[in-house]
Short mmCIF file of C-alpha atoms in Angstrom, two decimals:
data_model
loop_
_atom_site.label_atom_id
_atom_site.label_comp_id
_atom_site.label_asym_id
_atom_site.label_seq_id
_atom_site.Cartn_x
_atom_site.Cartn_y
_atom_site.Cartn_z
CA MET A 1 -0.02 -0.09 -0.07
CA THR A 2 1.26 3.56 -0.93
CA ARG A 3 2.02 5.93 2.17
CA TYR A 4 2.46 9.45 1.63
CA ALA A 5 4.46 11.00 4.39
CA HIS A 6 1.99 14.31 4.86
CA ALA A 7 -1.10 12.41 4.82
CA ASP A 8 -3.05 11.16 8.14
CA PRO A 9 -2.75 7.74 8.93
CA ALA A 10 -6.15 7.61 9.32
CA ALA A 11 -7.25 9.34 6.26
CA ARG A 12 -9.58 7.56 3.97
CA ARG A 13 -8.27 7.04 0.27
CA ILE A 14 -10.20 7.28 -3.05
CA ILE A 15 -8.70 5.89 -6.52
CA PHE A 16 -10.41 7.01 -9.59
CA TRP A 17 -9.16 4.39 -12.39
CA ARG A 18 -10.66 4.77 -15.78
CA HIS A 19 -11.19 1.97 -17.90
CA GLY A 20 -9.02 0.08 -20.81
CA ARG A 21 -9.03 0.79 -23.96
CA THR A 22 -12.12 -0.33 -26.29
CA GLU A 23 -11.93 0.35 -30.38
CA TRP A 24 -13.68 3.42 -29.95
CA ASN A 25 -11.21 4.60 -28.03
CA HIS A 26 -8.90 3.52 -30.45
CA ALA A 27 -10.95 5.08 -33.32
CA GLY A 28 -11.35 8.23 -31.69
CA LEU A 29 -15.41 8.03 -31.58
CA PHE A 30 -17.37 9.94 -28.94
CA GLN A 31 -18.67 6.47 -27.07
CA GLY A 32 -20.91 8.44 -24.00
CA GLN A 33 -23.00 5.70 -22.82
CA GLU A 34 -22.96 3.83 -25.21
CA ASP A 35 -22.51 0.01 -24.07
CA ILE A 36 -19.06 -0.53 -25.92
CA ASP A 37 -16.77 -3.56 -24.77
CA LEU A 38 -12.92 -3.59 -24.41
CA ASP A 39 -10.88 -4.62 -26.90
CA ASP A 40 -7.73 -6.79 -26.34
CA THR A 41 -5.26 -3.90 -25.41
CA GLY A 42 -7.74 -2.81 -23.25
CA ARG A 43 -8.07 -6.32 -21.50
CA ASP A 44 -4.43 -6.72 -21.05
CA GLN A 45 -4.34 -2.74 -19.61
CA ALA A 46 -6.86 -4.02 -17.32
CA ALA A 47 -5.11 -7.05 -16.09
CA ARG A 48 -1.79 -5.17 -15.49
CA ALA A 49 -3.17 -2.43 -13.80
CA ALA A 50 -4.95 -4.19 -11.59
CA GLU A 51 -1.57 -5.89 -10.67
CA ILE A 52 -0.65 -2.46 -9.47
CA LEU A 53 -3.63 -1.33 -7.76
CA MET A 54 -4.11 -4.52 -5.77
CA ALA A 55 -0.78 -3.56 -3.88
CA ARG A 56 -2.47 -0.05 -2.88
CA GLY A 57 -4.92 -2.59 -0.56
CA PRO A 58 -8.20 -1.39 -2.04
CA SER A 59 -10.98 -1.96 0.97
CA SER A 60 -13.61 -1.51 -1.61
CA ILE A 61 -14.89 -1.46 -5.55
CA ILE A 62 -17.52 0.10 -6.98
CA SER A 63 -17.96 0.67 -10.96
CA SER A 64 -20.16 2.23 -13.61
CA ASP A 65 -22.23 -0.83 -15.09
CA LEU A 66 -21.38 0.08 -18.55
CA ARG A 67 -19.46 -2.84 -19.53
CA ARG A 68 -16.05 -1.16 -20.38
CA ALA A 69 -15.77 -0.02 -16.94
CA ALA A 70 -17.45 -3.65 -15.10
CA ASP A 71 -14.91 -5.57 -16.88
CA THR A 72 -12.04 -3.45 -16.12
CA ALA A 73 -13.32 -3.78 -11.83
CA THR A 74 -13.73 -7.37 -12.59
CA ALA A 75 -9.92 -7.39 -13.11
CA LEU A 76 -8.92 -6.20 -9.76
CA ALA A 77 -11.81 -8.03 -7.82
CA GLU A 78 -10.08 -11.14 -9.34
CA ARG A 79 -6.94 -10.27 -7.60
CA THR A 80 -8.27 -8.80 -4.14
CA GLY A 81 -11.63 -11.17 -3.81
CA LEU A 82 -13.31 -8.02 -3.36
CA PRO A 83 -16.98 -7.95 -4.96
CA VAL A 84 -17.97 -5.31 -7.11
CA SER A 85 -20.92 -3.19 -6.62
CA TYR A 86 -22.59 -1.22 -9.40
CA ASP A 87 -23.66 2.35 -9.75
CA LYS A 88 -25.44 3.79 -12.86
CA ARG A 89 -24.34 7.11 -11.51
CA LEU A 90 -21.07 6.24 -12.35
CA ARG A 91 -21.78 6.36 -15.92
CA GLU A 92 -19.83 8.45 -18.66
CA THR A 93 -21.53 11.72 -19.33
CA ASP A 94 -25.16 11.28 -21.76
CA ALA A 95 -24.00 12.62 -25.16
CA GLY A 96 -27.03 12.35 -27.32
CA GLN A 97 -26.73 12.93 -30.80
CA TRP A 98 -22.64 13.02 -30.27
CA GLN A 99 -22.16 9.13 -29.80
CA GLY A 100 -20.71 7.35 -31.96
CA LEU A 101 -19.24 10.42 -33.87
CA SER A 102 -16.03 11.00 -34.41
CA PHE A 103 -14.30 14.28 -32.93
CA ALA A 104 -13.81 15.50 -36.12
CA ALA A 105 -17.37 14.67 -37.22
CA ILE A 106 -18.77 16.44 -34.49
CA ASP A 107 -16.79 19.19 -35.08
CA GLU A 108 -18.31 19.74 -38.33
CA GLN A 109 -22.28 19.39 -37.49
CA PHE A 110 -22.11 20.99 -34.09
CA PRO A 111 -19.06 23.87 -34.03
CA ASP A 112 -20.77 25.84 -31.81
CA ASP A 113 -21.91 23.33 -29.12
CA ASN A 114 -18.52 21.64 -29.57
CA ALA A 115 -16.47 24.75 -29.69
CA ALA A 116 -17.84 25.67 -25.74
CA TRP A 117 -18.00 21.78 -25.04
CA ARG A 118 -14.11 21.69 -25.28
CA GLY A 119 -13.29 25.09 -24.00
CA GLY A 120 -15.17 23.88 -20.71
CA ASP A 121 -18.40 25.86 -20.43
CA PRO A 122 -20.51 24.04 -17.85
CA ASP A 123 -23.64 24.44 -18.86
CA VAL A 124 -23.22 23.51 -22.47
CA ARG A 125 -25.29 20.03 -23.08
CA ALA A 126 -22.96 17.20 -24.83
CA GLY A 127 -25.12 16.18 -27.75
CA GLY A 128 -28.23 17.70 -26.35
CA ALA A 129 -27.84 15.69 -23.35
CA GLU A 130 -26.16 16.25 -20.06
CA ASN A 131 -23.54 18.92 -19.22
CA ARG A 132 -20.54 18.52 -16.57
CA LEU A 133 -22.45 20.09 -13.87
CA GLU A 134 -25.14 17.52 -13.86
CA VAL A 135 -22.39 14.61 -14.40
CA GLY A 136 -20.64 15.82 -11.23
CA GLU A 137 -23.45 16.20 -9.00
CA ARG A 138 -24.57 12.64 -9.92
CA MET A 139 -20.47 11.39 -9.65
CA LEU A 140 -20.21 13.23 -6.28
CA ALA A 141 -23.27 11.75 -4.92
CA ALA A 142 -22.37 8.00 -5.67
CA VAL A 143 -19.18 8.74 -4.31
CA THR A 144 -19.71 10.11 -1.02
CA ASP A 145 -22.23 7.12 -0.76
CA ALA A 146 -19.91 4.45 -1.28
CA VAL A 147 -16.99 6.46 1.02
CA ALA A 148 -19.09 6.57 3.77
CA ARG A 149 -19.69 2.74 3.76
CA ILE A 150 -15.48 2.29 4.66
CA ALA A 151 -13.37 3.19 7.84
CA PRO A 152 -10.62 5.25 8.60
CA ALA A 153 -7.69 4.32 6.49
CA GLU A 154 -9.48 2.29 3.99
CA THR A 155 -9.21 2.85 0.20
CA LEU A 156 -12.32 2.83 -2.51
CA VAL A 157 -11.56 2.28 -6.05
CA VAL A 158 -14.12 3.91 -8.16
CA VAL A 159 -13.87 2.59 -11.98
CA SER A 160 -15.60 5.21 -14.34
CA HIS A 161 -15.06 7.26 -17.52
CA GLY A 162 -12.56 9.62 -18.18
CA GLY A 163 -14.62 12.64 -18.44
CA SER A 164 -17.06 11.69 -15.73
CA ILE A 165 -13.92 11.07 -13.29
CA ARG A 166 -12.71 14.68 -14.56
CA ALA A 167 -15.85 15.96 -13.25
CA ALA A 168 -16.02 14.12 -10.16
CA LEU A 169 -12.41 14.99 -9.12
CA ALA A 170 -13.48 19.16 -9.68
CA ALA A 171 -16.92 18.34 -7.76
CA LEU A 172 -15.30 16.85 -4.95
CA MET A 173 -12.36 18.96 -4.13
CA GLY A 174 -14.80 22.10 -4.92
CA LEU A 175 -13.31 23.54 -7.77
CA PRO A 176 -15.16 26.28 -9.82
CA PRO A 177 -16.86 25.08 -13.15
CA ALA A 178 -14.71 27.63 -14.55
CA ARG A 179 -11.78 25.63 -13.22
CA TRP A 180 -12.44 22.26 -13.97
CA GLY A 181 -10.49 21.99 -17.12
CA ALA A 182 -7.18 22.64 -14.92
CA LEU A 183 -7.56 19.15 -14.42
CA ALA A 184 -6.08 16.73 -17.59
CA GLY A 185 -7.64 14.06 -18.83
CA LEU A 186 -6.85 10.57 -17.73
CA SER A 187 -5.53 8.04 -20.48
CA ASN A 188 -6.93 4.64 -20.28
CA CYS A 189 -6.41 2.49 -17.27
CA HIS A 190 -4.72 5.39 -15.28
CA TRP A 191 -5.57 6.74 -12.31
CA SER A 192 -5.90 9.18 -10.08
CA GLU A 193 -5.86 9.59 -5.81
CA VAL A 194 -7.29 11.50 -3.55
CA HIS A 195 -6.82 11.56 0.02
CA GLU A 196 -9.31 12.99 3.02
CA VAL A 197 -7.98 15.74 4.88
CA VAL A 198 -9.07 14.43 8.36
CA GLY A 199 -10.82 16.83 10.69
CA ARG A 200 -11.55 19.39 7.75
CA SER A 201 -15.47 19.79 7.05
CA ASP A 202 -15.86 22.01 4.60
CA ALA A 203 -16.11 20.48 1.00
CA LEU A 204 -13.33 22.81 -0.59
CA PHE A 205 -10.66 21.34 1.67
CA SER A 206 -12.14 17.71 2.56
CA TRP A 207 -9.89 16.06 0.01
CA GLN A 208 -6.72 16.86 -1.42
CA LEU A 209 -5.68 15.39 -5.03
CA THR A 210 -2.23 13.49 -4.44
CA GLU A 211 -1.78 11.65 -7.86
CA HIS A 212 -3.43 12.14 -11.28
CA ASN A 213 -3.33 10.21 -14.37
CA VAL A 214 -0.70 7.70 -13.07
CA GLY A 215 -0.47 3.96 -14.87
CA LEU A 216 1.25 2.07 -16.93
CA GLY A 217 3.41 4.93 -18.25
CA SER A 218 3.91 4.11 -22.10
CA LEU A 219 0.34 4.33 -23.24
CA PRO A 220 -0.70 6.47 -25.90
CA ALA A 221 -3.21 9.48 -25.03
CA GLU A 222 -6.76 8.15 -26.14
CA PRO A 223 -9.80 10.53 -26.43
CA LEU A 224 -11.32 12.08 -22.76
CA GLU A 225 -14.90 11.26 -23.25
CA GLY A 226 -15.68 7.11 -22.71
#
């Protein structure tokens, strides 16, 4: 289990783990809530990353119910013996009309909305469906429910998606929406870790980001949303 010199030994920890690669990731298609399987590379990524995360001593695993996240979570469950709890609130952004389109096609067909989305506008609805604030709210609710069930010094692993994890991190740490873009996206099968700041009850400083977008090291960056 990784320990940090500045961390309170009673602090709870949350690891946000993005799923492994899919064919749609590799092709540069916006997956959103389409239920796409891991490809062979993604399954290998999940197996290798699970070996690393197992050493962190996870206490609980929750996952999006979409197959690419659920199968990634299974790789860790098989190594730890922990059950996986599935929560629809951990799904990727519902991207409506954009789902299944390439990012180039989205830019061509929806130039204004896509420019606002890529610029970090928190109110723009991806493909006419969800906006980032709504994603952050449901992700935060799911994570808050799950972390309440773990004890001090325990670690929760949240298996989800690139866009929804970034929204969750921003919401959890109380970042103003205009600053959400300061968080880089996660590569496939990479993770970020936050530690509880023990003794602080205010939402803004209750959690501290200690690792971001770490993982297997040599993976290429794939499109964020998915």
